[in-house]
PDB file of C-alpha atoms and ligand atoms in Angstrom:
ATOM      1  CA  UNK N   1      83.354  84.866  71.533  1.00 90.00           C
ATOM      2  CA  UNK N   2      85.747  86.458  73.874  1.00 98.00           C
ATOM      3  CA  UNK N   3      88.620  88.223  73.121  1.00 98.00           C
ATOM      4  CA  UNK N   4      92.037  88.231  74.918  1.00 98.00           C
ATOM      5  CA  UNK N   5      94.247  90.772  74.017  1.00 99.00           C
ATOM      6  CA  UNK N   6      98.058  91.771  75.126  1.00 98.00           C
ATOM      7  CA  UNK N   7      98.425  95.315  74.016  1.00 98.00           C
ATOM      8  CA  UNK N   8      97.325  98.588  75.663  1.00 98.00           C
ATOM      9  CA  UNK N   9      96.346  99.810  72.646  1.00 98.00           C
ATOM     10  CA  UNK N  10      93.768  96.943  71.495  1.00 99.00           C
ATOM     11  CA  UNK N  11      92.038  97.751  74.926  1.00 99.00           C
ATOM     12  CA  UNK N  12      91.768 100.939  73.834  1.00 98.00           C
ATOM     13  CA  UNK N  13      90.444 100.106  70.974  1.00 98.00           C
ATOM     14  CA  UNK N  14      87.735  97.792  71.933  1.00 98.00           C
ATOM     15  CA  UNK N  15      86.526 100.212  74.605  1.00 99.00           C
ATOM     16  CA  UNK N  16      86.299 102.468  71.975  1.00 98.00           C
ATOM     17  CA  UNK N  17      84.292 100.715  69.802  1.00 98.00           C
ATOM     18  CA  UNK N  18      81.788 100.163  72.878  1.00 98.00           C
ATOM     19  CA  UNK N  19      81.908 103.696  74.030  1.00 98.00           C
ATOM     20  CA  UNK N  20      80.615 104.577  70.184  1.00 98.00           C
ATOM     21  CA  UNK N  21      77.873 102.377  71.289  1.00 98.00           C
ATOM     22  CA  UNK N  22      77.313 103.921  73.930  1.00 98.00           C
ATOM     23  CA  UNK N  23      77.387 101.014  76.257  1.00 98.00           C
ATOM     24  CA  UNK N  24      78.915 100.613  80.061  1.00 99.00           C
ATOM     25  CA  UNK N  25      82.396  99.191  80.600  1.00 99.00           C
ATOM     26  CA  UNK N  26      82.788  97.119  84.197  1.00 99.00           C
ATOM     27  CA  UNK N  27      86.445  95.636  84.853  1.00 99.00           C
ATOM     28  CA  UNK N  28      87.957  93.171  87.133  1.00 99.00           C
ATOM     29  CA  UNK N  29      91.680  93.479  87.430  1.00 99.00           C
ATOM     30  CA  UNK N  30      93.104  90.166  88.955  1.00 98.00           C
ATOM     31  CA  UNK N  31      96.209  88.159  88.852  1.00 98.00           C
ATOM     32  CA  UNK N  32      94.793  85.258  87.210  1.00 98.00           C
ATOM     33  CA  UNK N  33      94.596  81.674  87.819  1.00 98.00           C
ATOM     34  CA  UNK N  34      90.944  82.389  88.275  1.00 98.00           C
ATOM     35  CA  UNK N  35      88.900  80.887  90.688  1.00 98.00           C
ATOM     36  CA  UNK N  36      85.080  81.295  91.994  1.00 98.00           C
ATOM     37  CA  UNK N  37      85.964  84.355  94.078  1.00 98.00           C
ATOM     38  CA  UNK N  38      87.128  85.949  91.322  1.00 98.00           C
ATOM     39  CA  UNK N  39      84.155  84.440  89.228  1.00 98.00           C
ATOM     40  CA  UNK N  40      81.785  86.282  91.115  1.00 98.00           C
ATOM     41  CA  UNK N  41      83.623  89.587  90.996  1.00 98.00           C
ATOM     42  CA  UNK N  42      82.653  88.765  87.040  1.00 99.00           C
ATOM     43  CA  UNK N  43      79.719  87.994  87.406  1.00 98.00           C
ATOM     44  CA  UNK N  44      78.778  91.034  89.462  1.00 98.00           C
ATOM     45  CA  UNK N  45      80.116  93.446  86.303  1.00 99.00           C
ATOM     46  CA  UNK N  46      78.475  91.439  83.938  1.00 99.00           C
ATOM     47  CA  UNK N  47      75.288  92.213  85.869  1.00 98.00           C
ATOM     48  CA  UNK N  48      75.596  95.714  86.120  1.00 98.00           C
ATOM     49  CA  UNK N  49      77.310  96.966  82.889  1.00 99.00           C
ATOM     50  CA  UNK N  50      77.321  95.978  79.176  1.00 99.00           C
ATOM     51  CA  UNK N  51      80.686  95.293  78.941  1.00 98.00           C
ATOM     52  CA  UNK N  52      83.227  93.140  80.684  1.00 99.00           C
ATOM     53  CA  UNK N  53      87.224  93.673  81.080  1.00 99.00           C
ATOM     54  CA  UNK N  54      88.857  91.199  82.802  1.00 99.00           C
ATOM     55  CA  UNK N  55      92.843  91.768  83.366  1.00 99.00           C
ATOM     56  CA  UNK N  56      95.285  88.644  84.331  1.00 98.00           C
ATOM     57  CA  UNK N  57      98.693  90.707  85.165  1.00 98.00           C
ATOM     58  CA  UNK N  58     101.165  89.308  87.755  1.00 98.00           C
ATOM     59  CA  UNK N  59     102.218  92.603  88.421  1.00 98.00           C
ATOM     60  CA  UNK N  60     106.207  92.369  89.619  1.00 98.00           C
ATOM     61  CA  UNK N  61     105.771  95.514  91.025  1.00 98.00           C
ATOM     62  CA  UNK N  62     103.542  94.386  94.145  1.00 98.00           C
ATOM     63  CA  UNK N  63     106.073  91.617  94.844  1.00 98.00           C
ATOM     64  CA  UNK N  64     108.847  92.371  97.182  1.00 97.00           C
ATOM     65  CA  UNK N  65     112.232  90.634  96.664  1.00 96.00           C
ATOM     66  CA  UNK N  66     111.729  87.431  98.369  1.00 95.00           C
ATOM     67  CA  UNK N  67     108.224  86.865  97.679  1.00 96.00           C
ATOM     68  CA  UNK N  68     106.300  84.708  95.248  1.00 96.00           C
ATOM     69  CA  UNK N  69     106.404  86.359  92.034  1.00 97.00           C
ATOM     70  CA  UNK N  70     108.202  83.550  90.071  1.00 96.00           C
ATOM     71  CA  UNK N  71     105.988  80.742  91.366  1.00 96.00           C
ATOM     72  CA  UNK N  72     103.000  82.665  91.333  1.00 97.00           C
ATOM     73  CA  UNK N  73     100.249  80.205  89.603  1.00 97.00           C
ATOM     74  CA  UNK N  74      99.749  80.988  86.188  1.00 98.00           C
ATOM     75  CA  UNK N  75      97.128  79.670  83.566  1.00 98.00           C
ATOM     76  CA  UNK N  76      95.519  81.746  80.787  1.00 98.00           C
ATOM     77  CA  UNK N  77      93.249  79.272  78.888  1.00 98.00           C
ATOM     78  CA  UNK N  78      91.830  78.314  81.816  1.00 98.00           C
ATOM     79  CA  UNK N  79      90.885  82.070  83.226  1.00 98.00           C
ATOM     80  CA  UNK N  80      90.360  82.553  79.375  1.00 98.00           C
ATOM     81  CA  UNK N  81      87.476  79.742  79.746  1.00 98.00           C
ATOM     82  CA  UNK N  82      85.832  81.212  83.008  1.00 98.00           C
ATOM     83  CA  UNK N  83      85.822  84.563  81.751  1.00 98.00           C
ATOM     84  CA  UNK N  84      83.774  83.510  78.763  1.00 98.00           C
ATOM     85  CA  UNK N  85      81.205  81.186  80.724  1.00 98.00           C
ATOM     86  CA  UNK N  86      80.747  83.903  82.720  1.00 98.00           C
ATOM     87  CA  UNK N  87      79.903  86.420  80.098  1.00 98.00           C
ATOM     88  CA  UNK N  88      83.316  88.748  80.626  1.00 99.00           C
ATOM     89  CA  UNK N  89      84.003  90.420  76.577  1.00 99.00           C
ATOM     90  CA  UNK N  90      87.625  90.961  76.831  1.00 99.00           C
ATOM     91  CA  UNK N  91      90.863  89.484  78.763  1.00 99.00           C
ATOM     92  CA  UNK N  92      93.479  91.735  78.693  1.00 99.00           C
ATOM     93  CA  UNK N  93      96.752  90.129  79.450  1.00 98.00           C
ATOM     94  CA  UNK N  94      99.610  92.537  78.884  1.00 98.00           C
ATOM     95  CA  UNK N  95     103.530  91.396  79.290  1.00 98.00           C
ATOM     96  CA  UNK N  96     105.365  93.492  82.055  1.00 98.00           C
ATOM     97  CA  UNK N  97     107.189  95.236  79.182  1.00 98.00           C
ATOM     98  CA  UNK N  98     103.879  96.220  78.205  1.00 98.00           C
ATOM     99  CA  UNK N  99     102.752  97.565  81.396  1.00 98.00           C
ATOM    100  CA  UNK N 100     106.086  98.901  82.628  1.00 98.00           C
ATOM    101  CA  UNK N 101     107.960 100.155  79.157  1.00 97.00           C
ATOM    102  CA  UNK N 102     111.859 101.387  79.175  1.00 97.00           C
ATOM    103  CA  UNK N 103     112.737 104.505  81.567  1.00 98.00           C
ATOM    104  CA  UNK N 104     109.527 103.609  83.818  1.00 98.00           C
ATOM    105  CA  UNK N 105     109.903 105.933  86.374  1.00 98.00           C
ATOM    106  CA  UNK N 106     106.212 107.289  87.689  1.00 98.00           C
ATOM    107  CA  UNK N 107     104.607 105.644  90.844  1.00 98.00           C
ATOM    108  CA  UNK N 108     100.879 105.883  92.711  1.00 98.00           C
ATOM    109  CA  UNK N 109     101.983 105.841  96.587  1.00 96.00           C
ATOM    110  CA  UNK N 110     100.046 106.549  99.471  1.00 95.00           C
ATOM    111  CA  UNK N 111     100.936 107.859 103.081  1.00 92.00           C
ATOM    112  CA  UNK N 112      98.262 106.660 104.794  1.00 93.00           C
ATOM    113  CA  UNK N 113      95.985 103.422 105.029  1.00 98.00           C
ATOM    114  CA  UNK N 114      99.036 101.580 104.140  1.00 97.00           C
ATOM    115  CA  UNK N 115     100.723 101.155 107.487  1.00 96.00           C
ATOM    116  CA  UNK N 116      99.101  98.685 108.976  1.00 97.00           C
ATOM    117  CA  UNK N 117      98.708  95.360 108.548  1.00 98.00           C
ATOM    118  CA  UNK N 118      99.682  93.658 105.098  1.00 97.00           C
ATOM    119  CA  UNK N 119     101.704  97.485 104.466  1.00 97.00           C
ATOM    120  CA  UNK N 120     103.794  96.380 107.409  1.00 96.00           C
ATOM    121  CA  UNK N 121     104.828  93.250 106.709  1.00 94.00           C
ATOM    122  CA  UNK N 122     105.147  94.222 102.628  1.00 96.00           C
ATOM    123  CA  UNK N 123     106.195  97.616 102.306  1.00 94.00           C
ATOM    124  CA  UNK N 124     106.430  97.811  98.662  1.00 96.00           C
ATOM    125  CA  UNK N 125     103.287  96.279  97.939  1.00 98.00           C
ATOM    126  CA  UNK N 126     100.886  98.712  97.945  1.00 98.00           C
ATOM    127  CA  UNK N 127     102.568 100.979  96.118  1.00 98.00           C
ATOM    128  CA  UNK N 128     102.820  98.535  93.729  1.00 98.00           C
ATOM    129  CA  UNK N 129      98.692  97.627  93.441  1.00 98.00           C
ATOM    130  CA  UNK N 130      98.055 101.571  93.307  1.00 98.00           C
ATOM    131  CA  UNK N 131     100.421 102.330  90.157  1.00 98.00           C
ATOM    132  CA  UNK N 132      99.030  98.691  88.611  1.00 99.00           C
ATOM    133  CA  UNK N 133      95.447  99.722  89.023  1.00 99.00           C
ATOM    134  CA  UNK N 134      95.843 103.392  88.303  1.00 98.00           C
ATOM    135  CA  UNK N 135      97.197 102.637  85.009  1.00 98.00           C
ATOM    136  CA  UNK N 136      94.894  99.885  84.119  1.00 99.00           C
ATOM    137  CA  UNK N 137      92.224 102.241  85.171  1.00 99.00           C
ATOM    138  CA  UNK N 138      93.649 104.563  83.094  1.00 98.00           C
ATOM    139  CA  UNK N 139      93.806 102.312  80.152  1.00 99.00           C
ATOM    140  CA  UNK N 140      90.117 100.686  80.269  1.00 99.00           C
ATOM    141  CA  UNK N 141      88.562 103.742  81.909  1.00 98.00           C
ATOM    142  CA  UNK N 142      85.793 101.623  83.334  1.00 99.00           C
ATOM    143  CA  UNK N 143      82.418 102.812  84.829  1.00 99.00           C
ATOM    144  CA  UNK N 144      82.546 100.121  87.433  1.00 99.00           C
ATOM    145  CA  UNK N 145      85.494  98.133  89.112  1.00 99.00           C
ATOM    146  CA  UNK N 146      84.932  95.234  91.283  1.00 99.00           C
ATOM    147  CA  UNK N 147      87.512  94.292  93.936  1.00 98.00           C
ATOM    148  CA  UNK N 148      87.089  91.505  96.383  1.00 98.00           C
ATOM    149  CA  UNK N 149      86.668  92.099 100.457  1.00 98.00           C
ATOM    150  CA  UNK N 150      89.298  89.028 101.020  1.00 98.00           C
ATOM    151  CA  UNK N 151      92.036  91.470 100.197  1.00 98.00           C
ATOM    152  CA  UNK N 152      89.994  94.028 102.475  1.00 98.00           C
ATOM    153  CA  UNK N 153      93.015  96.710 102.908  1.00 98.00           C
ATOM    154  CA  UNK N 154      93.492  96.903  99.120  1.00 98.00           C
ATOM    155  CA  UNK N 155      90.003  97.782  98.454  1.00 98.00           C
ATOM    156  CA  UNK N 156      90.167 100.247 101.824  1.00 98.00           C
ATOM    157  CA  UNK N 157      93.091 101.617  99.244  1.00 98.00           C
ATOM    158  CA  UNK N 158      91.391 101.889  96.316  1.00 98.00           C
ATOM    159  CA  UNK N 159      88.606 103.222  97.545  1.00 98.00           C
ATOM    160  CA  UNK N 160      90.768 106.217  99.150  1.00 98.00           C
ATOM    161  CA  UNK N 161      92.962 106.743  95.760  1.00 98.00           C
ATOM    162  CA  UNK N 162      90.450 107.432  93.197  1.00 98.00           C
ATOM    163  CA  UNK N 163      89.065 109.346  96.100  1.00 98.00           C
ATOM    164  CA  UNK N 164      91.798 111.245  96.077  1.00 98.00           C
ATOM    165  CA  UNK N 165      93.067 111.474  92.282  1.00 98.00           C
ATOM    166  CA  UNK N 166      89.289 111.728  91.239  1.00 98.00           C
ATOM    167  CA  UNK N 167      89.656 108.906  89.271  1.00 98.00           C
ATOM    168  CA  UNK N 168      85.856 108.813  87.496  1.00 98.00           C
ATOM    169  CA  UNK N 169      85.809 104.652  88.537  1.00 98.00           C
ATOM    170  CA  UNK N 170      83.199 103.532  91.022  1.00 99.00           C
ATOM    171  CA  UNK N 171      85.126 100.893  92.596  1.00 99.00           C
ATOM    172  CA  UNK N 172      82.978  98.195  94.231  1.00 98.00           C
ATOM    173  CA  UNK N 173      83.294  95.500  97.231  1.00 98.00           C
ATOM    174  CA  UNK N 174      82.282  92.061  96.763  1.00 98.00           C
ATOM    175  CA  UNK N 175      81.647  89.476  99.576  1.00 98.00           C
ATOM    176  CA  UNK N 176      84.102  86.602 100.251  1.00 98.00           C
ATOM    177  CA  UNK N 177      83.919  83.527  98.540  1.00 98.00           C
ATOM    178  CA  UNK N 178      84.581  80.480 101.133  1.00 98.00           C
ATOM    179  CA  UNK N 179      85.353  77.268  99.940  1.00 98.00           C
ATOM    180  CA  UNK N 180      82.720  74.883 101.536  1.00 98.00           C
ATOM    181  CA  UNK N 181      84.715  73.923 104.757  1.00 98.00           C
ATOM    182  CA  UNK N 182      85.497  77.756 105.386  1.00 98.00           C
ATOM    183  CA  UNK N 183      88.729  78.163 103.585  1.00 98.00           C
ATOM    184  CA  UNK N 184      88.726  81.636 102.038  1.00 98.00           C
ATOM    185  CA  UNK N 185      89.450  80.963  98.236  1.00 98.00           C
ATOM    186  CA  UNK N 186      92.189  82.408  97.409  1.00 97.00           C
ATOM    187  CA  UNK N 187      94.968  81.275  94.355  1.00 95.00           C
ATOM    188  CA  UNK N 188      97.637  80.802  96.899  1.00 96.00           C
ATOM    189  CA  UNK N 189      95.471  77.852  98.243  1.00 98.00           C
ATOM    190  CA  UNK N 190      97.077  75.948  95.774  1.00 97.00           C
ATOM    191  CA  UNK N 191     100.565  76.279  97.414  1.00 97.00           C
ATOM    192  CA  UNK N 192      99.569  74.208 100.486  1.00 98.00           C
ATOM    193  CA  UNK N 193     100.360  70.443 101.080  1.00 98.00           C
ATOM    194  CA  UNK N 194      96.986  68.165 102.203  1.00 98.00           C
ATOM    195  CA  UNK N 195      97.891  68.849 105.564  1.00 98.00           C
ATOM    196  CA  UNK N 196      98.864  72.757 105.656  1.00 98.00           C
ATOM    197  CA  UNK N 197      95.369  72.490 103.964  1.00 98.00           C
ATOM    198  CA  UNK N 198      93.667  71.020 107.265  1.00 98.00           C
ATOM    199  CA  UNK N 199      95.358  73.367 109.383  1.00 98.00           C
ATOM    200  CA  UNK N 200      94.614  76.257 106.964  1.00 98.00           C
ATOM    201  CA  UNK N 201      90.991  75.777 108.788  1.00 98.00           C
ATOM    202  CA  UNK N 202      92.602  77.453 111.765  1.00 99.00           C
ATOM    203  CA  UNK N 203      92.202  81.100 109.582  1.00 98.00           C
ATOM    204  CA  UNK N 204      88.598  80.638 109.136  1.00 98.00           C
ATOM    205  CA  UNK N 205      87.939  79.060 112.418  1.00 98.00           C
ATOM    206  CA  UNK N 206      88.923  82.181 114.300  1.00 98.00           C
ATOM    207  CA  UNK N 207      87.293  84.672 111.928  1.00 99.00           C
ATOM    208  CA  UNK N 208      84.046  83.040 112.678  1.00 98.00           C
ATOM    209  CA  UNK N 209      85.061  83.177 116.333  1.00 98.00           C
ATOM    210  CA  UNK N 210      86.072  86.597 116.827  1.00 98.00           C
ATOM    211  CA  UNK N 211      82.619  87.359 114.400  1.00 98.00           C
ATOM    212  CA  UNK N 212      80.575  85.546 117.162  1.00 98.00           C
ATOM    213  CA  UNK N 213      82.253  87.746 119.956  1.00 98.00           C
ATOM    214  CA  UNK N 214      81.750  90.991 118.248  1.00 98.00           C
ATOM    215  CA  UNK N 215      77.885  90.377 117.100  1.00 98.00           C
ATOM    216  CA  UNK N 216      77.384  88.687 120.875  1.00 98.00           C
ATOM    217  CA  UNK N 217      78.776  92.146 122.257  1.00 98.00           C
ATOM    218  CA  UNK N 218      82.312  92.193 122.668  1.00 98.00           C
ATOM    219  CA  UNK N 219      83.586  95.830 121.956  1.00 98.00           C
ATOM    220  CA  UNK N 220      86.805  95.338 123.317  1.00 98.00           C
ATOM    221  CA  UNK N 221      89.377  95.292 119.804  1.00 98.00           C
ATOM    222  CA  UNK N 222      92.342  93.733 122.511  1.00 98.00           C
ATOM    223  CA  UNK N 223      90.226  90.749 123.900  1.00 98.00           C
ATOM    224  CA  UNK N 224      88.567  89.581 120.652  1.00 99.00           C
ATOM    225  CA  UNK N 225      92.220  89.644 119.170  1.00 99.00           C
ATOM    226  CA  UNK N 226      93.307  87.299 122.024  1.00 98.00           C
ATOM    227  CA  UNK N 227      90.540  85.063 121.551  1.00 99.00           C
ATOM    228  CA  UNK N 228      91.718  84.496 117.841  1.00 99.00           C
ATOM    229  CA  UNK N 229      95.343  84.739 118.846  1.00 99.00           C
ATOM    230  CA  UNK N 230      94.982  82.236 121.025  1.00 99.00           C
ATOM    231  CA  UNK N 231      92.754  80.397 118.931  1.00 99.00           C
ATOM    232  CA  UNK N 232      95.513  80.075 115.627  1.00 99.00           C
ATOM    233  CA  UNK N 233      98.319  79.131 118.004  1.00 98.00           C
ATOM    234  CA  UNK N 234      96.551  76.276 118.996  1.00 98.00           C
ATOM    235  CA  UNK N 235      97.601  75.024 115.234  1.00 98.00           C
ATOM    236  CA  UNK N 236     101.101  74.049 114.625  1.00 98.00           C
ATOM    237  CA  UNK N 237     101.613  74.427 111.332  1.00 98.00           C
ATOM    238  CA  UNK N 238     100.255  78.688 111.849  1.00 98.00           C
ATOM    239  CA  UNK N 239     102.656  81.107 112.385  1.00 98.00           C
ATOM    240  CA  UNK N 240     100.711  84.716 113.136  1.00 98.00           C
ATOM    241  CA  UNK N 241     102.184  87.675 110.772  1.00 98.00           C
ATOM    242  CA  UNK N 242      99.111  89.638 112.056  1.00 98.00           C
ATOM    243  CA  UNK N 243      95.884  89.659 113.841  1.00 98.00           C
ATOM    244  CA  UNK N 244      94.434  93.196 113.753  1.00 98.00           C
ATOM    245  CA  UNK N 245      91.283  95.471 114.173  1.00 98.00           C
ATOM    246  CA  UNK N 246      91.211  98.463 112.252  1.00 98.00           C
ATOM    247  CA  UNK N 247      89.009 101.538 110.898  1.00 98.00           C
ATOM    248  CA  UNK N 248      87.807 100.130 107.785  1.00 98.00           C
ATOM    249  CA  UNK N 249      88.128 103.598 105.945  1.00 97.00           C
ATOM    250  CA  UNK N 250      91.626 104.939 107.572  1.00 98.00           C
ATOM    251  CA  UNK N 251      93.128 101.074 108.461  1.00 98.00           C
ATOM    252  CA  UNK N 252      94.229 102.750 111.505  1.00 98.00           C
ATOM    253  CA  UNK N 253      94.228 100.479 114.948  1.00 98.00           C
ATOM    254  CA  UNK N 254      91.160 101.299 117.110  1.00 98.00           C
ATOM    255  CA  UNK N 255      91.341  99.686 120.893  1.00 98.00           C
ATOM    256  CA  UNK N 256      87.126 100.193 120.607  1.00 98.00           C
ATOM    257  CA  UNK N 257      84.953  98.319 118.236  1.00 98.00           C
ATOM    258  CA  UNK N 258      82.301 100.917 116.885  1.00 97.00           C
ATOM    259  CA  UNK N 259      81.438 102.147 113.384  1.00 98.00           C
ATOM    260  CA  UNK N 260      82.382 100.232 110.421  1.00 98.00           C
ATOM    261  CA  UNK N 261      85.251  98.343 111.660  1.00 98.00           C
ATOM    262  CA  UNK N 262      87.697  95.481 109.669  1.00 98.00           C
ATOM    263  CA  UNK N 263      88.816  92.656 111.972  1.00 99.00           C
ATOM    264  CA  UNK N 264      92.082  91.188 109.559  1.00 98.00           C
ATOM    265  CA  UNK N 265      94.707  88.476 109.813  1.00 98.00           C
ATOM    266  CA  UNK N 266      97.277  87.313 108.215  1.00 98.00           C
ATOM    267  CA  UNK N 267      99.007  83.634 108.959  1.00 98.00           C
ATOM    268  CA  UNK N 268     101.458  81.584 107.340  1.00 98.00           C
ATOM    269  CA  UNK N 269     100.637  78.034 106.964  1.00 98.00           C
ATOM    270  CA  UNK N 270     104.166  76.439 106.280  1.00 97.00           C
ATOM    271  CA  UNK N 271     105.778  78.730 103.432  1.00 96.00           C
ATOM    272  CA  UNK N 272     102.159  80.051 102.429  1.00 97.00           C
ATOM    273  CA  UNK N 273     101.233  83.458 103.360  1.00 98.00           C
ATOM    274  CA  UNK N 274      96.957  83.786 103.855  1.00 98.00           C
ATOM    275  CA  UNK N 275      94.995  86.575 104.817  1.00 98.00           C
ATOM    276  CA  UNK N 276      91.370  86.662 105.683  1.00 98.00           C
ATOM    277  CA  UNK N 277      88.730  89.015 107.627  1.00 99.00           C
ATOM    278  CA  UNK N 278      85.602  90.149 108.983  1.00 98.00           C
ATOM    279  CA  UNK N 279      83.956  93.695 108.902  1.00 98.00           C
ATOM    280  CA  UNK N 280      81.296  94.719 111.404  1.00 98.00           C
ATOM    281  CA  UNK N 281      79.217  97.781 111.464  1.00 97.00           C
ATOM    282  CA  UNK N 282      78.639  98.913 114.992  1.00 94.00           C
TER     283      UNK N 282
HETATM  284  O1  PAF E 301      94.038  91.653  93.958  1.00 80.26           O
HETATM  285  C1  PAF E 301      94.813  91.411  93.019  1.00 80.26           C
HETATM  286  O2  PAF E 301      94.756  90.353  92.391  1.00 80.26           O
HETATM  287  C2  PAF E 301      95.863  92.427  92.622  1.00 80.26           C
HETATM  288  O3  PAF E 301      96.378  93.077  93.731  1.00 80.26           O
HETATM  289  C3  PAF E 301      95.359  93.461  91.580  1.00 80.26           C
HETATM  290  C4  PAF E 301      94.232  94.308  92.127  1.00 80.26           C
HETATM  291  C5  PAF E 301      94.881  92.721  90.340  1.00 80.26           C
HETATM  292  C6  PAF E 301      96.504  94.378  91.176  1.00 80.26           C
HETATM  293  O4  PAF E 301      97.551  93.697  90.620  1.00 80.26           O
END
């Protein structure tokens, strides 16, 4: 049966007990209020290693002061429930007194990759995911992370920090998990009224769009952003915090589509902030 813990050191001592074993330790760090995007994250460590870690953290520290950290959807039984059907060993679910004790004072920051798009419009944030994952890394030492591409700057990040730090984690990228009208899943979904849920369509919609352009030759990074531009303002209810194309290692603007390049945006529907993306190789 799985096991859902609260303390770093129980974590410790579980991994322990594998490492004695001998067996290989994959984690997913999430926020909870798990859904089938972050099932298959699971189920892509369960495949490759013989342990799972699953953490459910709101992390304040990502939040800046007027975003959702309070109302953030929260419900442990049930991520409890879809860890274990999908074969995850251990839920770690750690209080922020836990995570951040008294006299906290040590961050993981990073000058670049963070500038553009979701670093613009929250500065604090990705400071906030680095120090998060660094010490959860830290605390499970995995073999094997698995971050989704929906959040495709943050794994751009992550991939760059352990880089960086050497942190011995091979950090992988899993695919995008649509609902079935196109909706990227995502546990802010659940913030949106039936009808900011129609015209939440409007993100998907133009990432398919722009896709089509750039796989039927379109190389031009300004054009294919009009196209979607133009495309999400047709929708009311969207209000455009970004619509980007990007490096996909540096997340630095590039007016020419060539190499592996990450096509972002970010929209609010309403009072709901969504992201979503495409990546080409060219
Ligand atoms: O992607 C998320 O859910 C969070 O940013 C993460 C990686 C769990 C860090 O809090």
């Amino acid at each position: 049966m799985i096991k859902v813990v609260h303390t770093v050191k129980e974590v410790r001592e579980e991994v322990a007990k594998w490492r004695k074993e001998g067996l290989s330790v994959g984690f997913v760090p999430t926020m909870g209020y798990l859904h089938e995007g972050h099932q298959s994250l699971i189920k892509n460590a369960v495949k490759d290693n013989d342990r799972v870690v699953v953490s459910v953290f709101v992390n304040p520290m990502q939040f800046g002061p007027t975003e959702d950290l309070e109302s953030y959807p929260r419900d442990l039984e049930a991520d409890t429930k879809l860890c274990e059907s999908t074969g995850a060993n251990l839920v770690f679910n750690p209080q922020p007194e836990e995570m951040y004790t008294d006299g906290f004072c040590s961050f993981v920051d990073m000058n670049g990759l963070t500038k553009e798009l979701c670093g613009k419009s929250r500065p604090i944030h990705f400071r906030g995911v680095c120090t998060v994952v660094s010490k959860l890394f830290n605390i499970v030492t995995p073999d094997r992370a698995y971050f989704g591409q929906k959040d495709a700057q943050q794994l751009a990040v992550i991939k760059r920090m352990v880089t960086d730090l050497n942190t011995p984690v091979e950090i992988i990228g899993c695919p995008i998990i649509r609902e079935e009208d196109g909706l990227a899943k995502s546990s802010r979904n659940t913030y949106l009224s039936k009808e900011e849920r129609q015209a939440a369509l409007i993100l998907s919609k133009s990432i398919f769009m722009g896709k089509k352009l750039v796989e039927d030759g379109e190389r031009d990074s300004a054009k294919v952003i009009k196209a979607m531009t133009d495309m999400i303002n047709t929708e009311p209810l969207a209000k455009i915090d970004y619509v980007d194309v990007v490096d996909f290692s540096t997340i630095e603007k590039t007016d020419v589509i060539k190499g592996e390049t990450l096509v972002a945006i970010a929209v609010y529907i309403g009072k709901t902030r969504l992201i979503d993306n495409f990546i080409v190789n060219v």
